[in-house]
XYZ file of C-alpha atoms in Angstrom:
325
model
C 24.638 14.623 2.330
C 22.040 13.545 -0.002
C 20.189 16.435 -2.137
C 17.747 15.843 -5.917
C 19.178 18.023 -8.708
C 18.591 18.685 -12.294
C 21.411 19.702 -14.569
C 19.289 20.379 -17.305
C 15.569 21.202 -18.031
C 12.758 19.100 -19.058
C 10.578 16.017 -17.661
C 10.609 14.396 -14.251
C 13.524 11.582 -15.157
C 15.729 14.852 -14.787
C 15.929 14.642 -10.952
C 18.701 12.930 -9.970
C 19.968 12.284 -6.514
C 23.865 13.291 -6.013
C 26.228 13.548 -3.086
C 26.481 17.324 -1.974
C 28.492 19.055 0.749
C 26.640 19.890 3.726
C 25.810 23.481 4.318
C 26.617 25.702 7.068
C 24.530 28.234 8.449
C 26.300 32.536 7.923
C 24.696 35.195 9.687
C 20.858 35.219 10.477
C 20.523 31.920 9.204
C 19.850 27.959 10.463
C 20.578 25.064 9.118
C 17.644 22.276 9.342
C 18.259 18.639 9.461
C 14.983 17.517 7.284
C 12.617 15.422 7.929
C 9.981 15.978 5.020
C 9.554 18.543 1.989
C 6.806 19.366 0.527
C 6.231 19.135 -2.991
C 4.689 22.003 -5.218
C 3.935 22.752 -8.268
C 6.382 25.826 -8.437
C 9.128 22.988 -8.355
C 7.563 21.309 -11.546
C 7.670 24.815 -13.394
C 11.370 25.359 -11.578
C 12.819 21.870 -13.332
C 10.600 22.216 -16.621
C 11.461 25.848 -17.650
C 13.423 27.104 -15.415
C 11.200 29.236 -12.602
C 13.238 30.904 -10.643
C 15.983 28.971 -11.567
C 19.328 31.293 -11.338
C 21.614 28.287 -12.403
C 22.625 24.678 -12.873
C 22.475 22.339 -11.201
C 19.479 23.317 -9.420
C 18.017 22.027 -6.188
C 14.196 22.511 -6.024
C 12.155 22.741 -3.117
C 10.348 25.703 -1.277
C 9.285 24.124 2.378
C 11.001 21.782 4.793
C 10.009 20.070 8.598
C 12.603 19.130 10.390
C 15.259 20.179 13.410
C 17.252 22.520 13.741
C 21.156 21.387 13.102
C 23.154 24.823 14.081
C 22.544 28.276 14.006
C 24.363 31.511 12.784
C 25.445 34.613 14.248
C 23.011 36.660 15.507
C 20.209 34.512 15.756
C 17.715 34.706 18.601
C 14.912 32.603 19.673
C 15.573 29.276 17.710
C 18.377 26.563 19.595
C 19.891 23.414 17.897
C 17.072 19.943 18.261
C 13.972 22.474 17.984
C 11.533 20.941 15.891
C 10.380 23.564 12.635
C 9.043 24.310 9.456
C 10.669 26.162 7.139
C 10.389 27.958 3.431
C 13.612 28.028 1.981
C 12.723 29.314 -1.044
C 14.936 26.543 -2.913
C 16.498 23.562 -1.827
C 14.603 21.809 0.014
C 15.054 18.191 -1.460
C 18.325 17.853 0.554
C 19.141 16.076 3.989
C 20.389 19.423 5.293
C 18.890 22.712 4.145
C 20.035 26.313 4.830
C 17.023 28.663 5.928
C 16.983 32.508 7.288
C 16.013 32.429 10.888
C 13.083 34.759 9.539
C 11.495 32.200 7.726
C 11.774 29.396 10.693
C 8.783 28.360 12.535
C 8.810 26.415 15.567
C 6.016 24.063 15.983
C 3.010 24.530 18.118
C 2.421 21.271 20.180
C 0.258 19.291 18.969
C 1.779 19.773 15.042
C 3.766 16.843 14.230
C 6.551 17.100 11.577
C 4.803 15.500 8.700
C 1.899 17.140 8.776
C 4.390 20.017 9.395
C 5.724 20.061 6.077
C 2.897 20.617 4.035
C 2.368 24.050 5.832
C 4.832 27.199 5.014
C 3.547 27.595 1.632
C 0.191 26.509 1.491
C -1.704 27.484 4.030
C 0.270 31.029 4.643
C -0.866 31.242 1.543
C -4.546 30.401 1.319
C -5.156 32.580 4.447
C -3.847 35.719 2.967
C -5.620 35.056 -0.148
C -8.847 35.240 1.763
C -8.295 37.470 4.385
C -4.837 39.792 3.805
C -5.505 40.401 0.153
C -9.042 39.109 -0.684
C -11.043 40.775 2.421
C -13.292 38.175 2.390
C -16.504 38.932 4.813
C -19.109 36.973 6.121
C -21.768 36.126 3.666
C -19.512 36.622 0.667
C -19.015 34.019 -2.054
C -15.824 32.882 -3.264
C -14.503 30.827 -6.408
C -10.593 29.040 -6.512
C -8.990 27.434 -9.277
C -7.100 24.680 -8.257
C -9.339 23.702 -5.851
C -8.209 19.933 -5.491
C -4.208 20.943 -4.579
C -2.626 22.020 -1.055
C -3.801 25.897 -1.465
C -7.567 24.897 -2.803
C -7.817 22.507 -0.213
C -6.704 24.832 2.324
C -9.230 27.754 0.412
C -11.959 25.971 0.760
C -12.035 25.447 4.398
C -10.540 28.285 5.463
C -13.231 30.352 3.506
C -16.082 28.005 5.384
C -14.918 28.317 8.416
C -14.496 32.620 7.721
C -18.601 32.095 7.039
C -18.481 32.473 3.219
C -22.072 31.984 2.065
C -20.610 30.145 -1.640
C -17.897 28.447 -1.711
C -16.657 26.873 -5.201
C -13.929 25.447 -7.281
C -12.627 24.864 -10.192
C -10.196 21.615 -11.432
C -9.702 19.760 -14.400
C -10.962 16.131 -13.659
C -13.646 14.571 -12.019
C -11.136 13.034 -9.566
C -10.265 16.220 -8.371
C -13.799 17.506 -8.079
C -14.758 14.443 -6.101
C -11.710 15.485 -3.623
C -12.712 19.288 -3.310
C -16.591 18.373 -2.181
C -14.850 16.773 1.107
C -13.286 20.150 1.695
C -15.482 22.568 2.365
C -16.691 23.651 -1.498
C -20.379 23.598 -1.871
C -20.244 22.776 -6.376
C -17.220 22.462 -8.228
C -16.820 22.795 -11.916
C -14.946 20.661 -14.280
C -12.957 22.259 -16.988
C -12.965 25.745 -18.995
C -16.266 26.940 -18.714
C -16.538 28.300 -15.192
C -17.676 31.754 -16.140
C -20.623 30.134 -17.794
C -21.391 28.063 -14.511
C -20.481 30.629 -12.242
C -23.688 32.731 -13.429
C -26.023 29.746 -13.520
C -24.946 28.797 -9.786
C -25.510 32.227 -8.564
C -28.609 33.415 -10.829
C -26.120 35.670 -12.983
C -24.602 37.195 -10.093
C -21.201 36.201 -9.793
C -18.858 35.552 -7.608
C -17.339 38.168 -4.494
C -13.875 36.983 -4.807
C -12.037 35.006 -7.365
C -8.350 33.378 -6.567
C -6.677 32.198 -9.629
C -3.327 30.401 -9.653
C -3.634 29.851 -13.753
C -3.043 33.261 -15.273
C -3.447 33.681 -19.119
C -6.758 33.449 -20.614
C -8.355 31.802 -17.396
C -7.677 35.020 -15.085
C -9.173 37.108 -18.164
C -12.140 34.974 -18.295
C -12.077 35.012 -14.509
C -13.569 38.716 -14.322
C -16.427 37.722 -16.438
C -17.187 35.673 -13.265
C -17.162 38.059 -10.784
C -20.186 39.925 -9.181
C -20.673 44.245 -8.875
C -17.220 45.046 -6.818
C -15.902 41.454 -7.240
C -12.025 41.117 -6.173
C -9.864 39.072 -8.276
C -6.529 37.841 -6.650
C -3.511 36.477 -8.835
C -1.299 34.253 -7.129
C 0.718 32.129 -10.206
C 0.776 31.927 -13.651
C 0.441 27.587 -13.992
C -0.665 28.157 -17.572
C 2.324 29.505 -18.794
C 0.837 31.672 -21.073
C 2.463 35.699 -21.279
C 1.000 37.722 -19.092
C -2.755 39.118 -19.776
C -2.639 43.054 -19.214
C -6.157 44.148 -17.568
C -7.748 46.939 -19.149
C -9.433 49.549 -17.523
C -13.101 49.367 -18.798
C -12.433 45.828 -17.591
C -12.355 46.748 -14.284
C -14.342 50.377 -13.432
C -17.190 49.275 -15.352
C -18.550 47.234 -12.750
C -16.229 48.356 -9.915
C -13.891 45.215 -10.385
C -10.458 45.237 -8.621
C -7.695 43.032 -9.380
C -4.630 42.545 -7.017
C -1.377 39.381 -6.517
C 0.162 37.887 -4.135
C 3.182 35.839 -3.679
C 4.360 34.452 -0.536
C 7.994 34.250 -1.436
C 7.966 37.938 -2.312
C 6.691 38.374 1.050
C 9.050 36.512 2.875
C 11.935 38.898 1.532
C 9.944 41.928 1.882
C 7.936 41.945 5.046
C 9.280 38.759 6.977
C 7.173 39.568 10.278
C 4.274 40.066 8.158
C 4.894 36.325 6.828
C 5.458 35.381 10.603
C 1.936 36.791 11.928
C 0.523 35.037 8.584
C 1.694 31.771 9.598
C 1.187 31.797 13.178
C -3.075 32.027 12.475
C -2.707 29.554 9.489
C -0.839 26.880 12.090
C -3.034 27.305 14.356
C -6.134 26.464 12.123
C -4.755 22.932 11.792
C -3.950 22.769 15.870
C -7.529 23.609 16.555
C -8.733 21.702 14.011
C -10.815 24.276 11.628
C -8.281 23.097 8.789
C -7.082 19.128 7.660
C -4.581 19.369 5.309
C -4.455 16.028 3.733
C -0.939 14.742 2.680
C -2.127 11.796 0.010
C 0.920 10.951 -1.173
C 4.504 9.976 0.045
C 7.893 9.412 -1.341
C 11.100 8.686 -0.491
C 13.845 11.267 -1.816
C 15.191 8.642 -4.335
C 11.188 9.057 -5.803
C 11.471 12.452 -6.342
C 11.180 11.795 -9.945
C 7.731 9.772 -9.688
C 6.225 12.575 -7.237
C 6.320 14.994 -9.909
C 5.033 12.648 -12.292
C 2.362 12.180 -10.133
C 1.755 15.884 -9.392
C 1.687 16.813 -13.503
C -0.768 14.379 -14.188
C -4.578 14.717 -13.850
C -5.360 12.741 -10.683
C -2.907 14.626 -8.171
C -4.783 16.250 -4.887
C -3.789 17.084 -1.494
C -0.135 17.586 -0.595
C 2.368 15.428 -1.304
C 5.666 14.908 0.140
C 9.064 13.583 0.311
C 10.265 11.808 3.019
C 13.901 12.762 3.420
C 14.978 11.370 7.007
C 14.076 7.472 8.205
């Protein structure tokens, strides 16, 4: 089979696509013939430093569509030809990829396979932001950095359609603001200063709940933005910048409250938990409250250009590689 590897760290040209042996599925596991996978920004941190990398050569990729190709011992409830989504966790940019049957979701009718694809991570995601971890209520407002990519674009309507009273966003072009206005966000803010904006958008208030995918120096300034018993949620550290320790006058002072989450963490750690996650989130694109646009398309020999595309300034939406047809 087909599969995009990098034997050594640095810049896009290090994807390379190589012949690999096709996997078989052990115990608990399936193996998924692939149709798309989606393309995130973990992957750019995974072949530019290393994230999560445990050695070379490396096979990126977090989140497959597809069909199932055979399954292992002991697995109930998924059959070869079943159309899924998966998050693999790594290796996705391959024509075969190995999944545990945990982490398998067949689709709801109505979900087609490329639309599929751009699912497991985001939109799990974005809905336990809001509603898991965040405890977002009605009448709340809410502020997310990033809010041009798959999870920010997911955010924002998910946090409409949950009756937010604020919704807004933060991104680093005007591109990408022009983007996040079609989905759901009511003003978003271009560049560093969204503390200062934050206050003169809600009259010095703040902001209920705060998601923040940047880490560093933005999810310090990020509590400077929230309101009396704000909630600030951690979900990635993009910036790359060590880790900010919170201090506690930071935080009981105004009855602040910071907390993470990580969807991979909670695949190996409370699978059904992931499962009951992603049933609501599909089912927010089946009836429609979410679109989750996929703006860009590659083949798997383009993997290269798609992270090129998704490291520069005027990436929004999902994007994907196409991996079968």
């Amino acid at each position: 089979m087909r599969a995009v590897q990098f034997q050594e760290y640095g810049g896009p040209e290090v994807l390379k696509v190589v012949r690999a042996d096709t996997p078989e599925p052990g115990p608990g596991q399936v193996t998924v013939d692939t149709a798309y996978a989606g393309v995130n920004f973990a992957d750019l941190k995974a072949r530019a430093e290393g994230y999560r990398v445990e050695s070379l050569p490396f096979v990126p990729g977090l989140e497959v569509s597809g069909r199932i190709r055979a399954v292992g011992h002991g697995v109930e409830g998924l059959r070869p030809g079943q159309e899924v989504a998966a998050l693999v966790g790594a290796g996705a940019y391959a024509e075969v990829v190995v999944a545990e049957a945990a982490t398998v979701f067949p689709l709801p009718e109505g979900l087609d396979l490329r639309t599929a694809a751009a699912l497991p991570t985001v939109l799990p995601t974005a809905y336990a932001l809001l509603h898991e971890v965040g405890r977002l209520r009605a009448g709340e407002s809410v502020l997310v950095h990033g809010a041009a990519g798959g999870i920010g674009t997911a955010a924002g309507q998910l946090a409409r359609a949950a009756g937010a009273g604020a919704v807004y966003g933060v991104v680093s072009s005007a591109a990408k603001a022009e983007h996040a206005l079609a989905y759901g966000y009511d003003e978003v803010f271009v560049g560093d200063s969204f503390p200062e904006e934050v206050r003169r958008a809600t009259g010095g208030r703040g902001v209920d709940l705060l998601l923040d995918p940047v880490g560093g120096d933005t999810l310090r300034r990020g509590l400077d933005a929230l309101a009396v018993f704000g909630r600030l949620v951690s979900f990635g550290n993009a910036s790359g910048a060590a880790p900010w320790q919170v201090g506690q006058p930071e935080l009981y002072a105004e009855g602040r409250s910071v907390a993470g989450f990580s969807i991979l963490a909670l695949a190996r750690s409370a699978p059904e938990a992931l499962r009951s996650l992603t049933e609501r989130a599909f089912a927010a694109v089946t009836d429609g409250t979410v679109k989750l646009p996929v703006t860009a398309e590659f083949a798997l020999s383009e993997a290269a250009a798609a992270h090129a595309l998704m490291g520069g300034r005027t990436s929004t939406g999902k994007l994907l590689l196409r991996i079968a047809g």
